[in-house]
PDB file of C-alpha atoms in Angstrom:
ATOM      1  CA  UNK A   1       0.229   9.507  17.100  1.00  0.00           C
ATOM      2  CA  UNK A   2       3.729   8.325  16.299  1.00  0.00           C
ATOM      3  CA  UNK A   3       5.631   6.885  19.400  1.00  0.00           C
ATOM      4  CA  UNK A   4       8.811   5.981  17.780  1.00  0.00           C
ATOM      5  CA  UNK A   5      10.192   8.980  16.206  1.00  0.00           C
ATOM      6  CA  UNK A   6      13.319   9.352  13.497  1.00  0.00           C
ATOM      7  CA  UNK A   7      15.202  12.718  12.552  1.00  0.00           C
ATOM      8  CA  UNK A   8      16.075  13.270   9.792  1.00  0.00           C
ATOM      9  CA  UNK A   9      13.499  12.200   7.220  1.00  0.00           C
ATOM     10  CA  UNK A  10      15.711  12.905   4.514  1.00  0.00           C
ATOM     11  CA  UNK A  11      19.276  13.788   4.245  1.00  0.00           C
ATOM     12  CA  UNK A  12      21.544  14.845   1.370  1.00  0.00           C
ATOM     13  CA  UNK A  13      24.814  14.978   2.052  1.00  0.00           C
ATOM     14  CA  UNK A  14      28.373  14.800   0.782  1.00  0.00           C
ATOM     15  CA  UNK A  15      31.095  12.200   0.834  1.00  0.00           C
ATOM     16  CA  UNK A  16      33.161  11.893   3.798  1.00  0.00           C
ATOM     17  CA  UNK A  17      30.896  13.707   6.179  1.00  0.00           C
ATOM     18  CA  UNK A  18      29.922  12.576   9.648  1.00  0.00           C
ATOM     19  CA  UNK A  19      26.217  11.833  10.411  1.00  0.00           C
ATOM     20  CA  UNK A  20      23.905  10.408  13.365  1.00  0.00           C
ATOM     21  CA  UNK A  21      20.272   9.418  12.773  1.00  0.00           C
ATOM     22  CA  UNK A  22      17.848   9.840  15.621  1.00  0.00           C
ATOM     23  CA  UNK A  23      15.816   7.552  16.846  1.00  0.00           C
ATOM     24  CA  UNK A  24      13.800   8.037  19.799  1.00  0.00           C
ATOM     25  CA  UNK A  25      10.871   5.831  21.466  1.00  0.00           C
ATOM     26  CA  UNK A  26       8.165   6.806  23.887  1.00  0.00           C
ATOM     27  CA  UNK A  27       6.653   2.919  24.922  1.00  0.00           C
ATOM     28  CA  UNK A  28       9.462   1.892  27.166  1.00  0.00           C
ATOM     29  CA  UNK A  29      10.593  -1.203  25.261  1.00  0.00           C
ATOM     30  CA  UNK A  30      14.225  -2.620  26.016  1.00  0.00           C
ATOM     31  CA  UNK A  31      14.471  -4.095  22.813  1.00  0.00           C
ATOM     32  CA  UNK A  32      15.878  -1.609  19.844  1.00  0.00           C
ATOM     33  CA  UNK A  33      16.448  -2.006  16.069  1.00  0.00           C
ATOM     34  CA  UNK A  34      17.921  -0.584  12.826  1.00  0.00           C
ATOM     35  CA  UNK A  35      17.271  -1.525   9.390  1.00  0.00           C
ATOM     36  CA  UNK A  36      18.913  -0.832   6.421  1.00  0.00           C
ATOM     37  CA  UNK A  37      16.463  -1.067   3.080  1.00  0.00           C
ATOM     38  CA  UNK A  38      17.066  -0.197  -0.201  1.00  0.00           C
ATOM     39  CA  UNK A  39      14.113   0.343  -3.334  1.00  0.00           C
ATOM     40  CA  UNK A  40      12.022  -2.621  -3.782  1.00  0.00           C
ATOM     41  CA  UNK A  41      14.499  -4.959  -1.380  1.00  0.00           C
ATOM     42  CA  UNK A  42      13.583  -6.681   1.869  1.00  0.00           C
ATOM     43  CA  UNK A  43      15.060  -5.080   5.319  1.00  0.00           C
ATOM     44  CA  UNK A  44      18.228  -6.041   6.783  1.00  0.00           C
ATOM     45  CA  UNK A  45      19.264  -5.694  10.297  1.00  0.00           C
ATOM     46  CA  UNK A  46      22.603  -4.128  10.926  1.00  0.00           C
ATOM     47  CA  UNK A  47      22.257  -3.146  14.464  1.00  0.00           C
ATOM     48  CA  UNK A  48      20.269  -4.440  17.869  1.00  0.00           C
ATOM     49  CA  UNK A  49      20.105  -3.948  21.113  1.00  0.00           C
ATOM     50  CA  UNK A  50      18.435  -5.788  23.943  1.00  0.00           C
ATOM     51  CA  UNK A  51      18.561  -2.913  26.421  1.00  0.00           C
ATOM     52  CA  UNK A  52      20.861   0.011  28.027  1.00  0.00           C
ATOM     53  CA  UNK A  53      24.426  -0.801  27.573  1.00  0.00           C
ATOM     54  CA  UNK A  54      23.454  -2.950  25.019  1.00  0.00           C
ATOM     55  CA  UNK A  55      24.900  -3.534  20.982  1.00  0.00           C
ATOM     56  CA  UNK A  56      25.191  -5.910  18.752  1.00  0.00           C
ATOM     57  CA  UNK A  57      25.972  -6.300  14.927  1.00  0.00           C
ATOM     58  CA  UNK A  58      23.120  -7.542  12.874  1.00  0.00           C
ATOM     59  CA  UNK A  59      23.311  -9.988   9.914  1.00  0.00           C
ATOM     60  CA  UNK A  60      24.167  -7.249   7.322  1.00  0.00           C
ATOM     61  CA  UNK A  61      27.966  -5.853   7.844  1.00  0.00           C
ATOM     62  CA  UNK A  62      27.667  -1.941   8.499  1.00  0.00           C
ATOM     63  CA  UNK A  63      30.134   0.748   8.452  1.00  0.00           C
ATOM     64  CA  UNK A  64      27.657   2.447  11.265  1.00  0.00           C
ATOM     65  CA  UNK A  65      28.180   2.173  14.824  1.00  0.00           C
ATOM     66  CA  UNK A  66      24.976   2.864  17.208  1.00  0.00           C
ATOM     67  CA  UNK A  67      25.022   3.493  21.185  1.00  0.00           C
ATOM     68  CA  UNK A  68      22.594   2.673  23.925  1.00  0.00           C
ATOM     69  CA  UNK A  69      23.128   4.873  26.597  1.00  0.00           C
ATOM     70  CA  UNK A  70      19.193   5.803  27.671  1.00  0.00           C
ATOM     71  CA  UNK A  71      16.195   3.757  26.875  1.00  0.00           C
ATOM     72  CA  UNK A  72      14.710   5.898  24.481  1.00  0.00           C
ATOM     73  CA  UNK A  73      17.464   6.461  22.408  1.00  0.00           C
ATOM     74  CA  UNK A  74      19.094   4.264  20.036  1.00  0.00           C
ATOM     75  CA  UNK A  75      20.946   6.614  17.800  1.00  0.00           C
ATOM     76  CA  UNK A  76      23.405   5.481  14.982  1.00  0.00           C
ATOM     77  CA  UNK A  77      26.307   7.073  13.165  1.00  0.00           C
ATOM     78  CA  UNK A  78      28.424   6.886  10.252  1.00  0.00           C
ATOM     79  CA  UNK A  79      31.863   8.350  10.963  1.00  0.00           C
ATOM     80  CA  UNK A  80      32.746   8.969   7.381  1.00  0.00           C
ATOM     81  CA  UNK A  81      29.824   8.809   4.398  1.00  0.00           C
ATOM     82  CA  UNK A  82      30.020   7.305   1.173  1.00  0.00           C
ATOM     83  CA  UNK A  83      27.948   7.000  -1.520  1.00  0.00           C
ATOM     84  CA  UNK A  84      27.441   3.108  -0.758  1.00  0.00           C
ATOM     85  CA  UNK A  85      25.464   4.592   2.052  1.00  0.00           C
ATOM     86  CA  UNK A  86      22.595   5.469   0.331  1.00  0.00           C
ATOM     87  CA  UNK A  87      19.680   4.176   1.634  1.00  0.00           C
ATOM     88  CA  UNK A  88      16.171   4.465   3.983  1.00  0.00           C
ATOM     89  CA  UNK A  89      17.412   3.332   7.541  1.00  0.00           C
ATOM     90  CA  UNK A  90      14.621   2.088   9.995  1.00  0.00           C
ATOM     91  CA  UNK A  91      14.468   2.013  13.093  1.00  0.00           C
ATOM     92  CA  UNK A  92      11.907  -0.382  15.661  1.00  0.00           C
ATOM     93  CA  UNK A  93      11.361  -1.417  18.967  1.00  0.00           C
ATOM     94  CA  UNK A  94       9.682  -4.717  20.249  1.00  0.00           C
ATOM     95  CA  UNK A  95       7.638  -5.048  23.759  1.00  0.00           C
ATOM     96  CA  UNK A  96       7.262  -8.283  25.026  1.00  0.00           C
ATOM     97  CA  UNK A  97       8.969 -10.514  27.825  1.00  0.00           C
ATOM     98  CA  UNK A  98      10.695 -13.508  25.546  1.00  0.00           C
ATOM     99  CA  UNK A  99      13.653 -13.187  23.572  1.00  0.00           C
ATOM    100  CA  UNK A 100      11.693 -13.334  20.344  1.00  0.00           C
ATOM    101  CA  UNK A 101       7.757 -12.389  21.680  1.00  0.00           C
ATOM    102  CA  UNK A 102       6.131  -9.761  19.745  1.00  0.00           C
ATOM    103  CA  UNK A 103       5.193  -7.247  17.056  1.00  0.00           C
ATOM    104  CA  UNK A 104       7.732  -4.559  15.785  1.00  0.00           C
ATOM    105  CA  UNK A 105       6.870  -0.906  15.770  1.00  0.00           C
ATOM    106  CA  UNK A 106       8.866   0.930  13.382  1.00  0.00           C
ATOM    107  CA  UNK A 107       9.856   4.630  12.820  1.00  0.00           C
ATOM    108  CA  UNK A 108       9.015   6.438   9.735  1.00  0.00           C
ATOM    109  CA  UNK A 109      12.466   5.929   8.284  1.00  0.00           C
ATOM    110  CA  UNK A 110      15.705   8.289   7.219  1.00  0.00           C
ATOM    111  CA  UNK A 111      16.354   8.283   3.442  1.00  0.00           C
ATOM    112  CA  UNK A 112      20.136   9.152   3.262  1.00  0.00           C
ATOM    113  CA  UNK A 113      21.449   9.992   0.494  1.00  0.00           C
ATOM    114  CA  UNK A 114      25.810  10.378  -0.029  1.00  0.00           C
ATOM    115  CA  UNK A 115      26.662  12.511  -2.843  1.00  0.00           C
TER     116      UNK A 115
ATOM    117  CA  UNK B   1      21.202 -21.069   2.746  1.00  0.00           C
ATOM    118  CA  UNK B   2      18.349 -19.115   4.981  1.00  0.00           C
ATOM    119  CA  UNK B   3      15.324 -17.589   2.635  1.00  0.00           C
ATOM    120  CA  UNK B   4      12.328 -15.531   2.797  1.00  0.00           C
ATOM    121  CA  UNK B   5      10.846 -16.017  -0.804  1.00  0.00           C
ATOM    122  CA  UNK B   6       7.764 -13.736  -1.814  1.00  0.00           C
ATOM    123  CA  UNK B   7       6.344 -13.093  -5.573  1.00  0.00           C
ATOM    124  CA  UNK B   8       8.622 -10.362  -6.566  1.00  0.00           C
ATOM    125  CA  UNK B   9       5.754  -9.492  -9.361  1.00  0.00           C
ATOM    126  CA  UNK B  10       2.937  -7.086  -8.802  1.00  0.00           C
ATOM    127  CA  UNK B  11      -0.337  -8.338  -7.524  1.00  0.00           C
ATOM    128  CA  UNK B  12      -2.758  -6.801  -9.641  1.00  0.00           C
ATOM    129  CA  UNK B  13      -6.469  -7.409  -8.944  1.00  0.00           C
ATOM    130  CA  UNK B  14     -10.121  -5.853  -9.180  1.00  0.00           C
ATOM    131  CA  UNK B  15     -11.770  -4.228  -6.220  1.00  0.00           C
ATOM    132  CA  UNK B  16     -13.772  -6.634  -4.156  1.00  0.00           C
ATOM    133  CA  UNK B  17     -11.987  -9.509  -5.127  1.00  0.00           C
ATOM    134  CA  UNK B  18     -10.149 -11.452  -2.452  1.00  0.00           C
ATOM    135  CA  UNK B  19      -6.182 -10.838  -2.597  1.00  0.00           C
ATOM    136  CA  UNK B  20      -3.873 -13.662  -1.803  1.00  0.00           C
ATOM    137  CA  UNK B  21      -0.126 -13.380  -1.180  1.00  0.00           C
ATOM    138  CA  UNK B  22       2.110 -15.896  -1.055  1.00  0.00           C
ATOM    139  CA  UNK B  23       5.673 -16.709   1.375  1.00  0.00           C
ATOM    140  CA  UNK B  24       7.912 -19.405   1.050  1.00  0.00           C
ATOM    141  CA  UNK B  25      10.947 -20.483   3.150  1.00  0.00           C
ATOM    142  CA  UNK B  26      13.826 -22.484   3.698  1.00  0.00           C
ATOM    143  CA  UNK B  27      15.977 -23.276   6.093  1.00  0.00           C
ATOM    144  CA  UNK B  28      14.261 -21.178   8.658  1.00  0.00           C
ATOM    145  CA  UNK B  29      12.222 -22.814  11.970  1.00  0.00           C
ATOM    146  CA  UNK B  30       9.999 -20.071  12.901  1.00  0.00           C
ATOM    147  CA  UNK B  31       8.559 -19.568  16.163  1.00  0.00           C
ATOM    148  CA  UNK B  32       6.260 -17.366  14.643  1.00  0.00           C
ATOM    149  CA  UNK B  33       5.639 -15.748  11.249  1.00  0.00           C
ATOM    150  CA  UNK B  34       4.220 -11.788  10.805  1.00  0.00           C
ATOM    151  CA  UNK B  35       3.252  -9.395   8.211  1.00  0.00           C
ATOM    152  CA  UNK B  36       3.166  -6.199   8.162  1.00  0.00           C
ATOM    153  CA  UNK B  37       2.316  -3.357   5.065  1.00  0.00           C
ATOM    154  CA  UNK B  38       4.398  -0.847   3.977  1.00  0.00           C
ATOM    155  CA  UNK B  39       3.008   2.618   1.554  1.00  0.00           C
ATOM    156  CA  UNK B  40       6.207   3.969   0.111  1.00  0.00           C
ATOM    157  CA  UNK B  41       8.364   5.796   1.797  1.00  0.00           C
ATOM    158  CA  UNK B  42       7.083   4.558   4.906  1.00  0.00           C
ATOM    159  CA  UNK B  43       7.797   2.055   7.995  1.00  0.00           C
ATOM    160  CA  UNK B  44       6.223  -0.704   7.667  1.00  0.00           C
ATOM    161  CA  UNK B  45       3.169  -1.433   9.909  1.00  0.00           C
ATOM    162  CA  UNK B  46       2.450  -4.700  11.568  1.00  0.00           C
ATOM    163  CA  UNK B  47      -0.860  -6.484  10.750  1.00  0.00           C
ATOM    164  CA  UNK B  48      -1.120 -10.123  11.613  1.00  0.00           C
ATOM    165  CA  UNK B  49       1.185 -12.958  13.597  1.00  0.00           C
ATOM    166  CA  UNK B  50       0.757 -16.706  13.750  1.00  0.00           C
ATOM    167  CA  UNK B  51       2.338 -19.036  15.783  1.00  0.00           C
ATOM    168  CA  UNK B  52       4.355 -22.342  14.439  1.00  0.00           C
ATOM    169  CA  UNK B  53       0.730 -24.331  16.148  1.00  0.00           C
ATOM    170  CA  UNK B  54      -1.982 -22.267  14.372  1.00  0.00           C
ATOM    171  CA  UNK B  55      -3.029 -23.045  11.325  1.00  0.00           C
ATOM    172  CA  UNK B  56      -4.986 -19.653  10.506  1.00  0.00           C
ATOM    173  CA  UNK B  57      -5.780 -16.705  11.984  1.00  0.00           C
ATOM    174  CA  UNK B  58      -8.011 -14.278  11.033  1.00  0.00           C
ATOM    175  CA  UNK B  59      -8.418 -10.290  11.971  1.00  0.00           C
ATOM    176  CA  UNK B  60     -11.455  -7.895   9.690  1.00  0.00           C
ATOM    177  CA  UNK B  61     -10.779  -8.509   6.133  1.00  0.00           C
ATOM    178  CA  UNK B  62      -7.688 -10.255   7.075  1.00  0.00           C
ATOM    179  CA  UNK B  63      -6.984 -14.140   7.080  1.00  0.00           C
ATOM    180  CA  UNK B  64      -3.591 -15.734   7.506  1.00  0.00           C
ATOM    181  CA  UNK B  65      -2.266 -19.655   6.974  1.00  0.00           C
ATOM    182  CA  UNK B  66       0.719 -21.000   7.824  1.00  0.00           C
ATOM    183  CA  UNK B  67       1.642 -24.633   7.077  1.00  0.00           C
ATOM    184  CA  UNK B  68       5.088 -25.581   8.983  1.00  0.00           C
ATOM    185  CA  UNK B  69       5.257 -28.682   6.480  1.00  0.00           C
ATOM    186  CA  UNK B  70       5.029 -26.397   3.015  1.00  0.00           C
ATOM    187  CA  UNK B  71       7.092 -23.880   4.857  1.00  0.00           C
ATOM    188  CA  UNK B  72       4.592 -20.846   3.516  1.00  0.00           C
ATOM    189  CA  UNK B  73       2.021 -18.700   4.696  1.00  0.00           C
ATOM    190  CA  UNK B  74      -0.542 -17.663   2.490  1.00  0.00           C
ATOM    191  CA  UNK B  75      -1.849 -13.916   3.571  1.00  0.00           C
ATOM    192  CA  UNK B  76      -5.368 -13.467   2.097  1.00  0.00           C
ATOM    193  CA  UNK B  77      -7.339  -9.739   1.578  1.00  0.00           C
ATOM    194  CA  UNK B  78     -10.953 -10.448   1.225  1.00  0.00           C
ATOM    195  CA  UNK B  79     -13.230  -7.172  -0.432  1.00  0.00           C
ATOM    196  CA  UNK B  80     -10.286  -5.635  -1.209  1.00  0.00           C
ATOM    197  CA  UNK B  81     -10.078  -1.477  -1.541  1.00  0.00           C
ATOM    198  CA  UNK B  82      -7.788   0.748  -3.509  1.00  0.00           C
ATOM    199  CA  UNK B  83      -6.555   1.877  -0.149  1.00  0.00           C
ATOM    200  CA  UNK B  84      -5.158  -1.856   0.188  1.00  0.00           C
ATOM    201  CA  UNK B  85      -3.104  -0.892  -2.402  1.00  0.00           C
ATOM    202  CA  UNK B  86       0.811  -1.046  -0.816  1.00  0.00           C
ATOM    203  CA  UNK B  87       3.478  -3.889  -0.624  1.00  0.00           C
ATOM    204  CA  UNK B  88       3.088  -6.521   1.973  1.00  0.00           C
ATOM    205  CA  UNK B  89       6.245  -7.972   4.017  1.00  0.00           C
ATOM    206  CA  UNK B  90       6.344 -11.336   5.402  1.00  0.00           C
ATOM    207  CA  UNK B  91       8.643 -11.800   7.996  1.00  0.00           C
ATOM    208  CA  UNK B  92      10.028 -14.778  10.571  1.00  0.00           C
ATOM    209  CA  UNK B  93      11.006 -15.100  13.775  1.00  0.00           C
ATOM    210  CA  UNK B  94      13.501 -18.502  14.148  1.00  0.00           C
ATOM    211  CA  UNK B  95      12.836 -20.397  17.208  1.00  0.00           C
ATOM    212  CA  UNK B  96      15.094 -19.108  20.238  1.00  0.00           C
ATOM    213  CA  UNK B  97      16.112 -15.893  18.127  1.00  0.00           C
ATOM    214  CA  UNK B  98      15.767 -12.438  18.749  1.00  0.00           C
ATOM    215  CA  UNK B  99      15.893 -11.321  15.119  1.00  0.00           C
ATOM    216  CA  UNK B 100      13.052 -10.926  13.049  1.00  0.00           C
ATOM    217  CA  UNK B 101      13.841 -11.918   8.866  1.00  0.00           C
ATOM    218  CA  UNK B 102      11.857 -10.097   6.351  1.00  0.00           C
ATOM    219  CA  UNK B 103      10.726 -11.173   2.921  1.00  0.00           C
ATOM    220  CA  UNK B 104      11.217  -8.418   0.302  1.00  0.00           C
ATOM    221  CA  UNK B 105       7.742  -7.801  -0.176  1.00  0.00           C
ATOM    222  CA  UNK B 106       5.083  -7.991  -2.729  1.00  0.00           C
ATOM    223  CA  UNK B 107       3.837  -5.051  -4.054  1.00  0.00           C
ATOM    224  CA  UNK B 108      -0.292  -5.368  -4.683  1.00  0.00           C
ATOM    225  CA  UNK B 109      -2.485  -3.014  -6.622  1.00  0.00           C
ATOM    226  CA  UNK B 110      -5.752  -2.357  -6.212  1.00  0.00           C
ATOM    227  CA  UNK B 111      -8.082  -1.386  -8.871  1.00  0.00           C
ATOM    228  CA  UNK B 112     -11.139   0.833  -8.814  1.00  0.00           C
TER     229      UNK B 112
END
């Protein structure tokens, strides 16, 4: 039973449209992630959050903006799409106390794809 | 710079044999290292951690190393299945960060 849950699973869409993937957790955990991963590459983090309120910019420059407003929710947007876009976007959380303690639990990913 | 380096080849081997996977890095001081497995299309799924003091640790079928002086973990399969069959991520956590760095994977293949 899935306790981190992402909508869509798959989107097609055309340039210059607006778009928000879901991401939604059930455990409670401050700590909130997105990935960005292309075919056969290693993840890269372009968004984090340590709790409500919370945002920061991960290691990989995005276009995407993402909001913390409830626990559960992490969602993230892309104002305008492009077909540079293109990609599975993953989203995790982390339990733990410390800064760095613990396993991530990750969604089951949103393959976008900008036409 | 900061890498994650794992055999970008396949990992081919025979059922029951014992798969070993290999990650390298530099520049990195890891409080911890992880792996998890990912079937396509997927997330991926955590499986193991090990601390910057352990030298192994072992869960099932599962054995990990980590030597802080190599820099690499070596993430072993033992009896291996066809359903081990998917691409295994190493990943790092650098002392007093909140990120965790993944490795692009290796992809293994188990035969029948």
């Amino acid at each position: 039973e899935a306790d981190i849950y992402q909508t869509p699973r798959y989107l097609v869409i055309g340039t210059g449209k607006k778009i928000t993937l879901e991401c939604s957790q059930t455990m409670g955990h401050d700590k909130m992630y997105w990935y960005q991963q292309d075919p056969g590459m290693e993840l890269h983090l372009i968004h984090y959050s340590y709790g409500v309120n919370s945002t920061e910019k991960g290691d990989l420059s995005s276009e995407s903006t993402v909001s913390r407003i409830r626990t559960e929710h992490f969602p993230l947007t892309l104002e305008s799409a492009r077909p540079s876009h293109t990609s599975q976007y993953l989203c995790a959380t982390r339990g733990g106390a410390g800064l760095g303690s613990g396993e991530l639990f990750f969604g089951e990913g949103s393959r976008l794809t900008v036409l | 710079s900061q890498k994650i380096e794992q055999n970008s080849e396949a990992l081919n081997i025979q059922e029951g044999k014992t798969a070993t996977l290999t990650c390298n890095y530099t520049n990195y001081s890891p409080a911890y290292l992880q792996w998890y497995r990912q079937d396509p299309g997927r997330g991926p799924v955590f499986l193991l951690l090990i601390r910057e003091n352990e030298k192994e640790k072992r869960k099932e079928r599962l054995k990990v190393t980590f030597d802080t002086t190599l820099k690499q973990s070596l993430f072993h399969i033992t009896a291996s299945q066809p359903a081990d069959s998917a691409t295994y991520l190493c990943a790092l956590v650098p002392n007093g960060g909140f990120k965790t760095i993944f490795g692009a994977g290796t992809r293994l293949f188990v035969k029948a």
